[in-house]
mmCIF file of C-alpha atoms in Angstrom:
data_model
loop_
_atom_site.group_PDB
_atom_site.id
_atom_site.type_symbol
_atom_site.label_atom_id
_atom_site.label_comp_id
_atom_site.label_asym_id
_atom_site.label_seq_id
_atom_site.Cartn_x
_atom_site.Cartn_y
_atom_site.Cartn_z
ATOM 1 C CA MET A 1 24.173 -116.533 18.131
ATOM 2 C CA GLU A 2 22.614 -113.768 16.009
ATOM 3 C CA PRO A 3 24.423 -110.387 16.324
ATOM 4 C CA SER A 4 22.377 -107.558 17.770
ATOM 5 C CA LYS A 5 21.163 -104.719 15.547
ATOM 6 C CA ARG A 6 23.788 -102.462 17.126
ATOM 7 C CA GLU A 7 26.599 -104.901 16.285
ATOM 8 C CA ARG A 8 25.363 -105.295 12.701
ATOM 9 C CA ALA A 9 25.154 -101.504 12.286
ATOM 10 C CA SER A 10 28.699 -101.030 13.567
ATOM 11 C CA ASN A 11 30.179 -102.363 10.319
ATOM 12 C CA ARG A 12 27.774 -100.718 7.856
ATOM 13 C CA PHE A 13 29.260 -98.205 5.447
ATOM 14 C CA LEU A 14 28.029 -96.009 2.628
ATOM 15 C CA THR A 15 30.361 -96.475 -0.325
ATOM 16 C CA PHE A 16 31.115 -93.972 -3.059
ATOM 17 C CA TYR A 17 33.510 -93.478 -5.931
ATOM 18 C CA LEU A 18 36.158 -90.859 -6.592
ATOM 19 C CA GLU A 19 37.662 -91.721 -9.980
ATOM 20 C CA ASP A 20 38.064 -95.523 -9.880
ATOM 21 C CA GLU A 21 38.615 -95.766 -6.121
ATOM 22 C CA VAL A 22 35.916 -96.869 -3.681
ATOM 23 C CA TYR A 23 35.671 -95.094 -0.325
ATOM 24 C CA GLY A 24 33.354 -95.668 2.581
ATOM 25 C CA VAL A 25 32.005 -93.697 5.522
ATOM 26 C CA HIS A 26 30.270 -95.155 8.540
ATOM 27 C CA ILE A 27 26.525 -95.152 7.917
ATOM 28 C CA SER A 28 25.862 -93.507 11.290
ATOM 29 C CA ASP A 29 27.786 -90.415 10.044
ATOM 30 C CA VAL A 30 25.565 -90.033 6.950
ATOM 31 C CA LYS A 31 22.566 -87.724 7.299
ATOM 32 C CA GLU A 32 21.377 -87.883 3.693
ATOM 33 C CA ILE A 33 22.385 -88.029 0.042
ATOM 34 C CA ILE A 34 21.247 -85.379 -2.410
ATOM 35 C CA ALA A 35 21.741 -84.641 -6.079
ATOM 36 C CA MET A 36 24.359 -82.063 -6.977
ATOM 37 C CA MET A 37 23.010 -78.578 -6.408
ATOM 38 C CA LYS A 38 24.216 -75.012 -6.747
ATOM 39 C CA THR A 39 26.613 -73.801 -4.102
ATOM 40 C CA THR A 40 27.748 -70.278 -3.279
ATOM 41 C CA PRO A 41 31.524 -69.835 -3.468
ATOM 42 C CA VAL A 42 33.228 -68.435 -0.370
ATOM 43 C CA PRO A 43 36.266 -66.235 -1.064
ATOM 44 C CA LYS A 44 39.621 -66.909 0.582
ATOM 45 C CA THR A 45 38.938 -70.548 1.423
ATOM 46 C CA PRO A 46 41.077 -73.568 0.448
ATOM 47 C CA LYS A 47 40.592 -74.921 -3.072
ATOM 48 C CA PHE A 48 38.768 -78.024 -1.827
ATOM 49 C CA ILE A 49 35.945 -75.898 -0.367
ATOM 50 C CA HIS A 50 33.382 -75.819 -3.161
ATOM 51 C CA GLY A 51 31.250 -73.286 -1.285
ATOM 52 C CA VAL A 52 28.177 -73.348 0.926
ATOM 53 C CA MET A 53 24.608 -74.393 0.192
ATOM 54 C CA ASN A 54 21.257 -73.750 1.782
ATOM 55 C CA LEU A 55 19.560 -77.043 2.545
ATOM 56 C CA ARG A 56 16.133 -76.506 4.067
ATOM 57 C CA GLY A 57 17.314 -73.462 5.986
ATOM 58 C CA ASN A 58 20.665 -74.940 7.069
ATOM 59 C CA ILE A 59 23.806 -73.386 5.609
ATOM 60 C CA ILE A 60 26.169 -76.283 4.917
ATOM 61 C CA PRO A 61 29.804 -76.081 3.778
ATOM 62 C CA VAL A 62 30.492 -78.282 0.750
ATOM 63 C CA VAL A 63 33.839 -80.022 0.178
ATOM 64 C CA ASP A 64 34.915 -81.266 -3.253
ATOM 65 C CA MET A 65 36.398 -84.613 -2.236
ATOM 66 C CA ARG A 66 38.380 -84.888 -5.481
ATOM 67 C CA LEU A 67 40.249 -81.694 -4.639
ATOM 68 C CA LYS A 68 40.613 -82.745 -0.993
ATOM 69 C CA PHE A 69 42.431 -85.854 -2.236
ATOM 70 C CA ASP A 70 44.523 -83.907 -4.792
ATOM 71 C CA MET A 71 42.649 -85.412 -7.742
ATOM 72 C CA PRO A 72 41.749 -83.359 -10.809
ATOM 73 C CA SER A 73 38.394 -81.603 -10.596
ATOM 74 C CA ILE A 74 35.712 -82.621 -13.070
ATOM 75 C CA PRO A 75 32.406 -80.952 -13.959
ATOM 76 C CA PRO A 76 29.337 -82.446 -12.271
ATOM 77 C CA HIS A 77 27.643 -85.225 -14.235
ATOM 78 C CA MET A 78 24.516 -87.345 -13.929
ATOM 79 C CA TYR A 79 25.885 -89.417 -11.016
ATOM 80 C CA THR A 80 27.569 -86.618 -9.053
ATOM 81 C CA ALA A 81 26.076 -86.452 -5.572
ATOM 82 C CA ILE A 82 26.513 -84.613 -2.302
ATOM 83 C CA VAL A 83 26.711 -86.827 0.773
ATOM 84 C CA ILE A 84 25.648 -84.854 3.845
ATOM 85 C CA ILE A 85 27.819 -85.955 6.752
ATOM 86 C CA LYS A 86 27.209 -85.205 10.417
ATOM 87 C CA LEU A 87 30.538 -84.417 12.019
ATOM 88 C CA GLY A 88 30.019 -83.677 15.684
ATOM 89 C CA GLU A 89 27.136 -81.199 15.773
ATOM 90 C CA LYS A 90 27.834 -79.796 12.292
ATOM 91 C CA LEU A 91 26.796 -80.890 8.808
ATOM 92 C CA ILE A 92 29.269 -80.968 5.906
ATOM 93 C CA GLY A 93 28.531 -81.872 2.289
ATOM 94 C CA PHE A 94 30.970 -84.094 0.383
ATOM 95 C CA ILE A 95 30.820 -83.944 -3.417
ATOM 96 C CA VAL A 96 31.496 -87.451 -4.766
ATOM 97 C CA ASP A 97 31.562 -88.876 -8.289
ATOM 98 C CA LYS A 98 28.976 -91.549 -7.594
ATOM 99 C CA VAL A 99 27.297 -93.056 -4.536
ATOM 100 C CA GLU A 100 27.472 -96.826 -4.722
ATOM 101 C CA GLU A 101 25.661 -98.695 -1.914
ATOM 102 C CA VAL A 102 25.438 -99.413 1.786
ATOM 103 C CA ILE A 103 27.558 -102.425 2.638
ATOM 104 C CA ASN A 104 27.804 -104.605 5.722
ATOM 105 C CA VAL A 105 31.348 -105.830 6.374
ATOM 106 C CA ASP A 106 32.220 -108.604 8.813
ATOM 107 C CA ASP A 107 35.075 -107.888 11.236
ATOM 108 C CA GLU A 108 37.298 -110.479 9.549
ATOM 109 C CA HIS A 109 37.069 -108.471 6.292
ATOM 110 C CA LEU A 110 38.272 -105.243 7.937
ATOM 111 C CA SER A 111 41.963 -104.507 8.309
ATOM 112 C CA LEU A 112 44.170 -101.582 9.223
ATOM 113 C CA PRO A 113 45.537 -99.593 6.278
ATOM 114 C CA PRO A 114 48.998 -100.595 5.090
ATOM 115 C CA GLU A 115 51.945 -98.491 6.182
ATOM 116 C CA PHE A 116 53.818 -97.006 3.248
ATOM 117 C CA GLY A 117 56.443 -95.109 5.198
ATOM 118 C CA GLY A 118 56.673 -91.492 6.248
ATOM 119 C CA HIS A 119 56.088 -89.790 2.885
ATOM 120 C CA ILE A 120 52.630 -91.253 2.152
ATOM 121 C CA ASP A 121 49.795 -90.021 4.354
ATOM 122 C CA THR A 122 47.208 -92.680 5.147
ATOM 123 C CA LYS A 123 46.094 -91.378 8.555
ATOM 124 C CA PHE A 124 42.661 -90.459 7.124
ATOM 125 C CA ILE A 125 42.000 -94.130 6.300
ATOM 126 C CA LYS A 126 40.537 -95.886 9.334
ATOM 127 C CA ASN A 127 40.252 -99.355 7.783
ATOM 128 C CA MET A 128 40.456 -101.249 4.540
ATOM 129 C CA ALA A 129 37.403 -103.397 3.862
ATOM 130 C CA GLN A 130 37.313 -106.369 1.530
ATOM 131 C CA TYR A 131 33.884 -106.438 -0.062
ATOM 132 C CA LYS A 132 33.024 -108.653 -3.007
ATOM 133 C CA GLN A 133 35.920 -108.106 -5.432
ATOM 134 C CA LYS A 134 36.732 -104.592 -4.177
ATOM 135 C CA VAL A 135 38.881 -102.979 -1.549
ATOM 136 C CA VAL A 136 37.026 -100.124 0.128
ATOM 137 C CA MET A 137 38.959 -97.421 1.970
ATOM 138 C CA ILE A 138 36.969 -96.543 5.107
ATOM 139 C CA LEU A 139 37.560 -92.877 5.925
ATOM 140 C CA ASP A 140 38.319 -91.479 9.357
ATOM 141 C CA LEU A 141 36.374 -88.238 8.973
ATOM 142 C CA LEU A 142 38.022 -86.458 11.896
ATOM 143 C CA ALA A 143 41.515 -87.343 10.656
ATOM 144 C CA LEU A 144 40.598 -86.303 7.100
ATOM 145 C CA PHE A 145 40.592 -82.694 8.226
ATOM 146 C CA GLY A 146 43.139 -81.356 10.665
ATOM 147 C CA GLU A 147 41.686 -79.590 13.688
ATOM 148 C CA GLU A 148 42.356 -76.182 12.114
ATOM 149 C CA GLU A 149 40.714 -77.197 8.805
ATOM 150 C CA LEU A 150 37.741 -78.707 10.606
ATOM 151 C CA ASN A 151 37.168 -75.530 12.624
ATOM 152 C CA MET A 152 37.446 -73.431 9.449
ATOM 153 C CA VAL A 153 34.970 -75.634 7.540
ATOM 154 C CA GLN A 154 32.536 -75.717 10.447
ATOM 155 C CA ASN A 155 32.777 -71.940 10.930
ATOM 156 C CA LEU A 156 31.843 -71.402 7.266
ATOM 157 C CA SER A 157 28.262 -72.416 7.946
ATOM 158 C CA LYS A 158 28.027 -70.070 10.944
ATOM 159 C CA THR A 159 29.505 -67.123 9.005
ATOM 160 C CA ALA A 160 27.235 -67.736 5.997
ATOM 161 C CA SER A 161 24.222 -68.148 8.302
ATOM 162 C CA ASP A 162 24.995 -64.887 10.097
ATOM 163 C CA LYS A 163 25.341 -63.027 6.749
ATOM 164 C CA ALA A 164 22.031 -64.441 5.503
ATOM 165 C CA LYS A 165 20.288 -63.191 8.660
ATOM 166 C CA GLU A 166 21.725 -59.680 8.143
ATOM 167 C CA GLN A 167 20.110 -59.394 4.699
#
């Protein structure tokens, strides 16, 4: 029996690179992908907050995913992209090294992340997907940010929007 469109879409992920690692986010969470663009820094925010950007009238906070994962920062290059993610009712931009492709993964090729013990944090990884010759880490976007961080990131767009209206 042919799976329904909904079932097929449930295992579709946008993949991207950070260094040599491949990560994935559920395709339904992706609003769009844009080329790297100028952002406005916001003082007194965590290092991983690259700033905010104005995308067609929407002020969107932008997260440098390398810094979020404690990787060294690198200057933007030809393949650097911003993946616009819809998290609840808010949009957040993720700076990634390179967007790869949209993949469809069968259930039998999805597994829970391995447990490494208490000192290694893997709670932000929802699944591990085997795709072609790669292992793709599927991110749990809500677990990636704690509730406090998520509120702070989401409030950035409101604060920046309010300041823009004052000018």
